[in-house]
Amino acid sequence: MSLREYLLRLDSEGCLVRITEPISKTYEIAAVLKQLEPRPVIFENVIGSEYQVVGNILCTKGYFADYFRIPVSEIIPMLTRAIEKPSPPPPPLPIWERGERLGVGGEVSAPCQEVVHLDPDLDSLPIPLHFESDGGPYITAGVFAAKHPEYGQNLDFHRCMQFSPREMAIRVVEGRHFHRFLEDLGQVDVAVCIGNSPNVLAAGAVSVEIGVDELTIANALEPLRLVRGITVDLMIPAEAEFVLEGTVYRDRRHAEGPFVDLTGTQDVLRQEPVFEVKAITHRVDPIWQALLPGGLEHKLLMGMPRETTIFREVNKVVECQDVNINPGGCSWLHAIVQIIKRQEDDGRKAIRAAFAGHRSCKHVYVVDSDIDVYDPLQVEWAMATRFQG
C-alpha cells in the first residue's frame, strides 16, 4: 500500500485531520503538528507551494500496527521475522520516457517518476523550517538509498538542511553504514525518497549488519515495487511521493545545524558533507511527508526498530516477551523488558543482553510478565515494590 492509499484509508475512517486554511512552512506546520499529536494531519494549502504536506502518520504503535492490520503485540515478532527472513523484491519496473522530461507525450511505469525535473530547485519544495533556532529548512522524513561496490545497496535516514537552491548539508553519524560508504568512496550517489509507506520507513530505520539491503526487509513486511533512478544507479521504492537524486561529497563541507534532536534539545553546529541535488522526480500532485523533530513520530521511528534488536538479544539468554523503548526516555535512552523469569539471575542476563542490543541505552528495566510495559505506573510500581537499590 502506498502512502497516499493509506491516507485515503485514514480519511475514510475519520482519523485524518485536514487543514484547509493557508499555512506557512516556516514554523506554522511544525506548531500545528505538535499541537495535534498523535493525530495524522494533512495541510492542503501551504503558502508559496503547490504541494500538500502530511505529518504525524506514525505517532503511535497503534497507527503502525493498524497499517499492517495486526495487534500492537505482533509488531516486534513481525519486524523480527522480516529481519531474519528478508525477501528480495521483484525486478524493477521498466524506465519509460516521460513527457515532462522530453517536452512531448510519454508514459511512465513508476508513480515516483511521473514528473522529472533535471534542473532542480529545492526552493519549490515545501521543506519546513521547524523551529526558530534551526540552521535552515530540514528534510527529516527522507530515506536515503546508497550503494557500495562491496556491500551493495543500503537504506537509512539522514537529516538534510537546505542552504541553497540545489545543495543541502547532511548529518552523517560516524560508524553508520553510509559513513563507511562515504569514507571508502569519497563521494556517493544517493536517492532521497520522501513520502514512503510504513514498511519502507521501518526498514530504513532498522539496524542490521552491513551488506544487508533493507529493501529486502521492507519487501518482507509488505510487497514492494522498485524502479531504477533516473540519474543514479539505485533501486528506489516506485510508490514514493518525491525522490531527490544526486551526490554526497565527503570533502565538500558546510555548516549543519543547530537542530532540535530526538531528546527535544538543540543539537550542536557541525561541518557536514554536502549533498548536491541533480534531479527531482515526483508523482503528479505529490504529497510532501514531514516528520516533526523531537515529536512522537520521530521517537517511534527511532525507538521501535531498536526494540527488535533488544528482543533478539535478550531471547538468546532468557525468554523475552516484550520490549518498550518508551517516549519518557526519549524513545532511545530507556528500555523496559518483559521476561519469563526461571532462574535467579535471569534479570541480570536480560539487562546485559539489552545493552548489547541497543548500546545507546542508559537504563534498562526488567519486569515480570504480569507488568504492562506500556503502563509507566505499573513499571514504577514494580520498581518500588520488587527492587531495592
mmCIF file with all atom_site columns, N, CA and C in Angstrom, residues 26-78:
data_model
loop_
_atom_site.group_PDB
_atom_site.id
_atom_site.type_symbol
_atom_site.label_atom_id
_atom_site.label_alt_id
_atom_site.label_comp_id
_atom_site.label_asym_id
_atom_site.label_entity_id
_atom_site.label_seq_id
_atom_site.pdbx_PDB_ins_code
_atom_site.Cartn_x
_atom_site.Cartn_y
_atom_site.Cartn_z
_atom_site.occupancy
_atom_site.B_iso_or_equiv
_atom_site.pdbx_formal_charge
_atom_site.auth_seq_id
_atom_site.auth_comp_id
_atom_site.auth_asym_id
_atom_site.auth_atom_id
_atom_site.pdbx_PDB_model_num
ATOM 1   N N  . THR A 1 26 ? 7.159  27.872  7.397  1.00 0.00 ? 26 THR A N  1
ATOM 2   C CA . THR A 1 26 ? 8.062  28.430  8.398  1.00 0.00 ? 26 THR A CA 1
ATOM 3   C C  . THR A 1 26 ? 7.367  28.439  9.753  1.00 0.00 ? 26 THR A C  1
ATOM 4   N N  . TYR A 1 27 ? 7.721  27.524  10.617 1.00 0.00 ? 27 TYR A N  1
ATOM 5   C CA . TYR A 1 27 ? 7.256  27.387  12.000 1.00 0.00 ? 27 TYR A CA 1
ATOM 6   C C  . TYR A 1 27 ? 5.819  26.873  12.129 1.00 0.00 ? 27 TYR A C  1
ATOM 7   N N  . GLU A 1 28 ? 4.904  27.289  11.251 1.00 0.00 ? 28 GLU A N  1
ATOM 8   C CA . GLU A 1 28 ? 3.489  27.014  11.487 1.00 0.00 ? 28 GLU A CA 1
ATOM 9   C C  . GLU A 1 28 ? 3.153  25.529  11.320 1.00 0.00 ? 28 GLU A C  1
ATOM 10  N N  . ILE A 1 29 ? 3.691  24.873  10.280 1.00 0.00 ? 29 ILE A N  1
ATOM 11  C CA . ILE A 1 29 ? 3.399  23.444  10.100 1.00 0.00 ? 29 ILE A CA 1
ATOM 12  C C  . ILE A 1 29 ? 3.897  22.666  11.313 1.00 0.00 ? 29 ILE A C  1
ATOM 13  N N  . ALA A 1 30 ? 5.090  22.975  11.785 1.00 0.00 ? 30 ALA A N  1
ATOM 14  C CA . ALA A 1 30 ? 5.638  22.279  12.953 1.00 0.00 ? 30 ALA A CA 1
ATOM 15  C C  . ALA A 1 30 ? 4.767  22.506  14.187 1.00 0.00 ? 30 ALA A C  1
ATOM 16  N N  . ALA A 1 31 ? 4.302  23.741  14.368 1.00 0.00 ? 31 ALA A N  1
ATOM 17  C CA . ALA A 1 31 ? 3.494  24.053  15.545 1.00 0.00 ? 31 ALA A CA 1
ATOM 18  C C  . ALA A 1 31 ? 2.177  23.282  15.541 1.00 0.00 ? 31 ALA A C  1
ATOM 19  N N  . VAL A 1 32 ? 1.538  23.209  14.380 1.00 0.00 ? 32 VAL A N  1
ATOM 20  C CA . VAL A 1 32 ? 0.255  22.501  14.299 1.00 0.00 ? 32 VAL A CA 1
ATOM 21  C C  . VAL A 1 32 ? 0.454  20.995  14.475 1.00 0.00 ? 32 VAL A C  1
ATOM 22  N N  . LEU A 1 33 ? 1.515  20.447  13.896 1.00 0.00 ? 33 LEU A N  1
ATOM 23  C CA . LEU A 1 33 ? 1.793  19.021  14.089 1.00 0.00 ? 33 LEU A CA 1
ATOM 24  C C  . LEU A 1 33 ? 1.959  18.702  15.565 1.00 0.00 ? 33 LEU A C  1
ATOM 25  N N  . LYS A 1 34 ? 2.684  19.558  16.283 1.00 0.00 ? 34 LYS A N  1
ATOM 26  C CA . LYS A 1 34 ? 2.888  19.327  17.714 1.00 0.00 ? 34 LYS A CA 1
ATOM 27  C C  . LYS A 1 34 ? 1.572  19.440  18.471 1.00 0.00 ? 34 LYS A C  1
ATOM 28  N N  . GLN A 1 35 ? 0.779  20.442  18.118 1.00 0.00 ? 35 GLN A N  1
ATOM 29  C CA . GLN A 1 35 ? -0.477 20.666  18.835 1.00 0.00 ? 35 GLN A CA 1
ATOM 30  C C  . GLN A 1 35 ? -1.450 19.500  18.632 1.00 0.00 ? 35 GLN A C  1
ATOM 31  N N  . LEU A 1 36 ? -1.430 18.881  17.467 1.00 0.00 ? 36 LEU A N  1
ATOM 32  C CA . LEU A 1 36 ? -2.412 17.835  17.140 1.00 0.00 ? 36 LEU A CA 1
ATOM 33  C C  . LEU A 1 36 ? -1.876 16.421  17.339 1.00 0.00 ? 36 LEU A C  1
ATOM 34  N N  . GLU A 1 37 ? -0.636 16.261  17.825 1.00 0.00 ? 37 GLU A N  1
ATOM 35  C CA . GLU A 1 37 ? -0.151 14.907  18.115 1.00 0.00 ? 37 GLU A CA 1
ATOM 36  C C  . GLU A 1 37 ? -1.138 14.158  18.996 1.00 0.00 ? 37 GLU A C  1
ATOM 37  N N  . PRO A 1 38 ? -1.396 12.875  18.759 1.00 0.00 ? 38 PRO A N  1
ATOM 38  C CA . PRO A 1 38 ? -0.780 11.998  17.762 1.00 0.00 ? 38 PRO A CA 1
ATOM 39  C C  . PRO A 1 38 ? -1.604 11.846  16.475 1.00 0.00 ? 38 PRO A C  1
ATOM 40  N N  . ARG A 1 39 ? -2.501 12.781  16.193 1.00 0.00 ? 39 ARG A N  1
ATOM 41  C CA . ARG A 1 39 ? -3.411 12.614  15.059 1.00 0.00 ? 39 ARG A CA 1
ATOM 42  C C  . ARG A 1 39 ? -2.705 12.931  13.732 1.00 0.00 ? 39 ARG A C  1
ATOM 43  N N  . PRO A 1 40 ? -2.892 12.106  12.700 1.00 0.00 ? 40 PRO A N  1
ATOM 44  C CA . PRO A 1 40 ? -2.342 12.412  11.373 1.00 0.00 ? 40 PRO A CA 1
ATOM 45  C C  . PRO A 1 40 ? -2.962 13.679  10.807 1.00 0.00 ? 40 PRO A C  1
ATOM 46  N N  . VAL A 1 41 ? -2.129 14.497  10.147 1.00 0.00 ? 41 VAL A N  1
ATOM 47  C CA . VAL A 1 41 ? -2.572 15.809  9.657  1.00 0.00 ? 41 VAL A CA 1
ATOM 48  C C  . VAL A 1 41 ? -2.104 15.990  8.221  1.00 0.00 ? 41 VAL A C  1
ATOM 49  N N  . ILE A 1 42 ? -2.994 16.530  7.372  1.00 0.00 ? 42 ILE A N  1
ATOM 50  C CA . ILE A 1 42 ? -2.588 16.919  6.025  1.00 0.00 ? 42 ILE A CA 1
ATOM 51  C C  . ILE A 1 42 ? -2.901 18.397  5.827  1.00 0.00 ? 42 ILE A C  1
ATOM 52  N N  . PHE A 1 43 ? -1.914 19.120  5.314  1.00 0.00 ? 43 PHE A N  1
ATOM 53  C CA . PHE A 1 43 ? -2.045 20.558  5.065  1.00 0.00 ? 43 PHE A CA 1
ATOM 54  C C  . PHE A 1 43 ? -2.279 20.736  3.568  1.00 0.00 ? 43 PHE A C  1
ATOM 55  N N  . GLU A 1 44 ? -3.436 21.239  3.210  1.00 0.00 ? 44 GLU A N  1
ATOM 56  C CA . GLU A 1 44 ? -3.839 21.301  1.811  1.00 0.00 ? 44 GLU A CA 1
ATOM 57  C C  . GLU A 1 44 ? -3.509 22.618  1.135  1.00 0.00 ? 44 GLU A C  1
ATOM 58  N N  . ASN A 1 45 ? -3.081 23.623  1.897  1.00 0.00 ? 45 ASN A N  1
ATOM 59  C CA . ASN A 1 45 ? -2.871 24.963  1.332  1.00 0.00 ? 45 ASN A CA 1
ATOM 60  C C  . ASN A 1 45 ? -1.617 25.579  1.949  1.00 0.00 ? 45 ASN A C  1
ATOM 61  N N  . VAL A 1 46 ? -0.450 25.105  1.495  1.00 0.00 ? 46 VAL A N  1
ATOM 62  C CA . VAL A 1 46 ? 0.829  25.597  2.026  1.00 0.00 ? 46 VAL A CA 1
ATOM 63  C C  . VAL A 1 46 ? 1.233  26.854  1.255  1.00 0.00 ? 46 VAL A C  1
ATOM 64  N N  . ILE A 1 47 ? 1.448  27.929  1.974  1.00 0.00 ? 47 ILE A N  1
ATOM 65  C CA . ILE A 1 47 ? 1.772  29.217  1.352  1.00 0.00 ? 47 ILE A CA 1
ATOM 66  C C  . ILE A 1 47 ? 3.069  29.100  0.550  1.00 0.00 ? 47 ILE A C  1
ATOM 67  N N  . GLY A 1 48 ? 3.016  29.530  -0.717 1.00 0.00 ? 48 GLY A N  1
ATOM 68  C CA . GLY A 1 48 ? 4.201  29.532  -1.561 1.00 0.00 ? 48 GLY A CA 1
ATOM 69  C C  . GLY A 1 48 ? 4.556  28.192  -2.164 1.00 0.00 ? 48 GLY A C  1
ATOM 70  N N  . SER A 1 49 ? 3.690  27.192  -2.027 1.00 0.00 ? 49 SER A N  1
ATOM 71  C CA . SER A 1 49 ? 3.989  25.875  -2.587 1.00 0.00 ? 49 SER A CA 1
ATOM 72  C C  . SER A 1 49 ? 2.731  25.295  -3.222 1.00 0.00 ? 49 SER A C  1
ATOM 73  N N  . GLU A 1 50 ? 2.919  24.570  -4.306 1.00 0.00 ? 50 GLU A N  1
ATOM 74  C CA . GLU A 1 50 ? 1.786  23.907  -4.958 1.00 0.00 ? 50 GLU A CA 1
ATOM 75  C C  . GLU A 1 50 ? 1.530  22.521  -4.388 1.00 0.00 ? 50 GLU A C  1
ATOM 76  N N  . TYR A 1 51 ? 2.325  22.105  -3.396 1.00 0.00 ? 51 TYR A N  1
ATOM 77  C CA . TYR A 1 51 ? 2.233  20.741  -2.892 1.00 0.00 ? 51 TYR A CA 1
ATOM 78  C C  . TYR A 1 51 ? 1.607  20.697  -1.499 1.00 0.00 ? 51 TYR A C  1
ATOM 79  N N  . GLN A 1 52 ? 0.876  19.631  -1.228 1.00 0.00 ? 52 GLN A N  1
ATOM 80  C CA . GLN A 1 52 ? 0.343  19.377  0.103  1.00 0.00 ? 52 GLN A CA 1
ATOM 81  C C  . GLN A 1 52 ? 1.442  18.772  0.990  1.00 0.00 ? 52 GLN A C  1
ATOM 82  N N  . VAL A 1 53 ? 1.254  18.902  2.300  1.00 0.00 ? 53 VAL A N  1
ATOM 83  C CA . VAL A 1 53 ? 2.197  18.357  3.278  1.00 0.00 ? 53 VAL A CA 1
ATOM 84  C C  . VAL A 1 53 ? 1.416  17.498  4.266  1.00 0.00 ? 53 VAL A C  1
ATOM 85  N N  . VAL A 1 54 ? 1.970  16.331  4.612  1.00 0.00 ? 54 VAL A N  1
ATOM 86  C CA . VAL A 1 54 ? 1.333  15.446  5.587  1.00 0.00 ? 54 VAL A CA 1
ATOM 87  C C  . VAL A 1 54 ? 2.338  15.117  6.686  1.00 0.00 ? 54 VAL A C  1
ATOM 88  N N  . GLY A 1 55 ? 1.830  14.925  7.898  1.00 0.00 ? 55 GLY A N  1
ATOM 89  C CA . GLY A 1 55 ? 2.697  14.572  9.022  1.00 0.00 ? 55 GLY A CA 1
ATOM 90  C C  . GLY A 1 55 ? 1.933  13.841  10.103 1.00 0.00 ? 55 GLY A C  1
ATOM 91  N N  . ASN A 1 56 ? 2.653  13.399  11.133 1.00 0.00 ? 56 ASN A N  1
ATOM 92  C CA . ASN A 1 56 ? 2.058  12.653  12.256 1.00 0.00 ? 56 ASN A CA 1
ATOM 93  C C  . ASN A 1 56 ? 1.427  11.337  11.818 1.00 0.00 ? 56 ASN A C  1
ATOM 94  N N  . ILE A 1 57 ? 1.955  10.710  10.781 1.00 0.00 ? 57 ILE A N  1
ATOM 95  C CA . ILE A 1 57 ? 1.330  9.489   10.270 1.00 0.00 ? 57 ILE A CA 1
ATOM 96  C C  . ILE A 1 57 ? 1.528  8.313   11.218 1.00 0.00 ? 57 ILE A C  1
ATOM 97  N N  . LEU A 1 58 ? 2.696  8.254   11.865 1.00 0.00 ? 58 LEU A N  1
ATOM 98  C CA . LEU A 1 58 ? 3.016  7.103   12.719 1.00 0.00 ? 58 LEU A CA 1
ATOM 99  C C  . LEU A 1 58 ? 3.458  7.588   14.098 1.00 0.00 ? 58 LEU A C  1
ATOM 100 N N  . CYS A 1 59 ? 2.584  8.294   14.793 1.00 0.00 ? 59 CYS A N  1
ATOM 101 C CA . CYS A 1 59 ? 2.938  8.817   16.109 1.00 0.00 ? 59 CYS A CA 1
ATOM 102 C C  . CYS A 1 59 ? 2.830  7.771   17.209 1.00 0.00 ? 59 CYS A C  1
ATOM 103 N N  . THR A 1 60 ? 2.070  6.707   16.976 1.00 0.00 ? 60 THR A N  1
ATOM 104 C CA . THR A 1 60 ? 1.888  5.674   17.987 1.00 0.00 ? 60 THR A CA 1
ATOM 105 C C  . THR A 1 60 ? 2.051  4.297   17.361 1.00 0.00 ? 60 THR A C  1
ATOM 106 N N  . LYS A 1 61 ? 2.328  3.319   18.210 1.00 0.00 ? 61 LYS A N  1
ATOM 107 C CA . LYS A 1 61 ? 2.395  1.946   17.728 1.00 0.00 ? 61 LYS A CA 1
ATOM 108 C C  . LYS A 1 61 ? 1.034  1.478   17.229 1.00 0.00 ? 61 LYS A C  1
ATOM 109 N N  . GLY A 1 62 ? -0.023 2.076   17.767 1.00 0.00 ? 62 GLY A N  1
ATOM 110 C CA . GLY A 1 62 ? -1.364 1.726   17.306 1.00 0.00 ? 62 GLY A CA 1
ATOM 111 C C  . GLY A 1 62 ? -1.541 2.033   15.830 1.00 0.00 ? 62 GLY A C  1
ATOM 112 N N  . TYR A 1 63 ? -1.057 3.204   15.390 1.00 0.00 ? 63 TYR A N  1
ATOM 113 C CA . TYR A 1 63 ? -1.161 3.547   13.965 1.00 0.00 ? 63 TYR A CA 1
ATOM 114 C C  . TYR A 1 63 ? -0.281 2.630   13.118 1.00 0.00 ? 63 TYR A C  1
ATOM 115 N N  . PHE A 1 64 ? 0.923  2.335   13.615 1.00 0.00 ? 64 PHE A N  1
ATOM 116 C CA . PHE A 1 64 ? 1.811  1.451   12.868 1.00 0.00 ? 64 PHE A CA 1
ATOM 117 C C  . PHE A 1 64 ? 1.180  0.062   12.725 1.00 0.00 ? 64 PHE A C  1
ATOM 118 N N  . ALA A 1 65 ? 0.653  -0.465  13.822 1.00 0.00 ? 65 ALA A N  1
ATOM 119 C CA . ALA A 1 65 ? 0.028  -1.781  13.782 1.00 0.00 ? 65 ALA A CA 1
ATOM 120 C C  . ALA A 1 65 ? -1.215 -1.774  12.899 1.00 0.00 ? 65 ALA A C  1
ATOM 121 N N  . ASP A 1 66 ? -1.966 -0.672  12.943 1.00 0.00 ? 66 ASP A N  1
ATOM 122 C CA . ASP A 1 66 ? -3.180 -0.583  12.130 1.00 0.00 ? 66 ASP A CA 1
ATOM 123 C C  . ASP A 1 66 ? -2.865 -0.650  10.645 1.00 0.00 ? 66 ASP A C  1
ATOM 124 N N  . TYR A 1 67 ? -1.742 -0.058  10.239 1.00 0.00 ? 67 TYR A N  1
ATOM 125 C CA . TYR A 1 67 ? -1.368 -0.113  8.821  1.00 0.00 ? 67 TYR A CA 1
ATOM 126 C C  . TYR A 1 67 ? -1.249 -1.553  8.348  1.00 0.00 ? 67 TYR A C  1
ATOM 127 N N  . PHE A 1 68 ? -0.648 -2.403  9.175  1.00 0.00 ? 68 PHE A N  1
ATOM 128 C CA . PHE A 1 68 ? -0.444 -3.804  8.809  1.00 0.00 ? 68 PHE A CA 1
ATOM 129 C C  . PHE A 1 68 ? -1.604 -4.699  9.244  1.00 0.00 ? 68 PHE A C  1
ATOM 130 N N  . ARG A 1 69 ? -2.606 -4.112  9.902  1.00 0.00 ? 69 ARG A N  1
ATOM 131 C CA . ARG A 1 69 ? -3.771 -4.855  10.387 1.00 0.00 ? 69 ARG A CA 1
ATOM 132 C C  . ARG A 1 69 ? -3.345 -5.969  11.340 1.00 0.00 ? 69 ARG A C  1
ATOM 133 N N  . ILE A 1 70 ? -2.486 -5.597  12.300 1.00 0.00 ? 70 ILE A N  1
ATOM 134 C CA . ILE A 1 70 ? -2.050 -6.537  13.321 1.00 0.00 ? 70 ILE A CA 1
ATOM 135 C C  . ILE A 1 70 ? -2.215 -5.879  14.685 1.00 0.00 ? 70 ILE A C  1
ATOM 136 N N  . PRO A 1 71 ? -2.268 -6.661  15.777 1.00 0.00 ? 71 PRO A N  1
ATOM 137 C CA . PRO A 1 71 ? -2.255 -6.052  17.114 1.00 0.00 ? 71 PRO A CA 1
ATOM 138 C C  . PRO A 1 71 ? -0.875 -5.513  17.444 1.00 0.00 ? 71 PRO A C  1
ATOM 139 N N  . VAL A 1 72 ? -0.819 -4.578  18.373 1.00 0.00 ? 72 VAL A N  1
ATOM 140 C CA . VAL A 1 72 ? 0.459  -3.975  18.760 1.00 0.00 ? 72 VAL A CA 1
ATOM 141 C C  . VAL A 1 72 ? 1.437  -5.043  19.236 1.00 0.00 ? 72 VAL A C  1
ATOM 142 N N  . SER A 1 73 ? 0.936  -6.059  19.902 1.00 0.00 ? 73 SER A N  1
ATOM 143 C CA . SER A 1 73 ? 1.803  -7.114  20.431 1.00 0.00 ? 73 SER A CA 1
ATOM 144 C C  . SER A 1 73 ? 2.528  -7.892  19.340 1.00 0.00 ? 73 SER A C  1
ATOM 145 N N  . GLU A 1 74 ? 2.078  -7.774  18.084 1.00 0.00 ? 74 GLU A N  1
ATOM 146 C CA . GLU A 1 74 ? 2.692  -8.512  16.980 1.00 0.00 ? 74 GLU A CA 1
ATOM 147 C C  . GLU A 1 74 ? 3.751  -7.696  16.238 1.00 0.00 ? 74 GLU A C  1
ATOM 148 N N  . ILE A 1 75 ? 3.967  -6.426  16.641 1.00 0.00 ? 75 ILE A N  1
ATOM 149 C CA . ILE A 1 75 ? 4.919  -5.584  15.909 1.00 0.00 ? 75 ILE A CA 1
ATOM 150 C C  . ILE A 1 75 ? 6.338  -6.162  15.983 1.00 0.00 ? 75 ILE A C  1
ATOM 151 N N  . ILE A 1 76 ? 6.808  -6.447  17.198 1.00 0.00 ? 76 ILE A N  1
ATOM 152 C CA . ILE A 1 76 ? 8.174  -6.948  17.338 1.00 0.00 ? 76 ILE A CA 1
ATOM 153 C C  . ILE A 1 76 ? 8.350  -8.299  16.646 1.00 0.00 ? 76 ILE A C  1
ATOM 154 N N  . PRO A 1 77 ? 7.439  -9.267  16.827 1.00 0.00 ? 77 PRO A N  1
ATOM 155 C CA . PRO A 1 77 ? 7.595  -10.521 16.062 1.00 0.00 ? 77 PRO A CA 1
ATOM 156 C C  . PRO A 1 77 ? 7.588  -10.314 14.551 1.00 0.00 ? 77 PRO A C  1
ATOM 157 N N  . MET A 1 78 ? 6.754  -9.399  14.059 1.00 0.00 ? 78 MET A N  1
ATOM 158 C CA . MET A 1 78 ? 6.710  -9.141  12.620 1.00 0.00 ? 78 MET A CA 1
ATOM 159 C C  . MET A 1 78 ? 8.033  -8.553  12.123 1.00 0.00 ? 78 MET A C  1
#
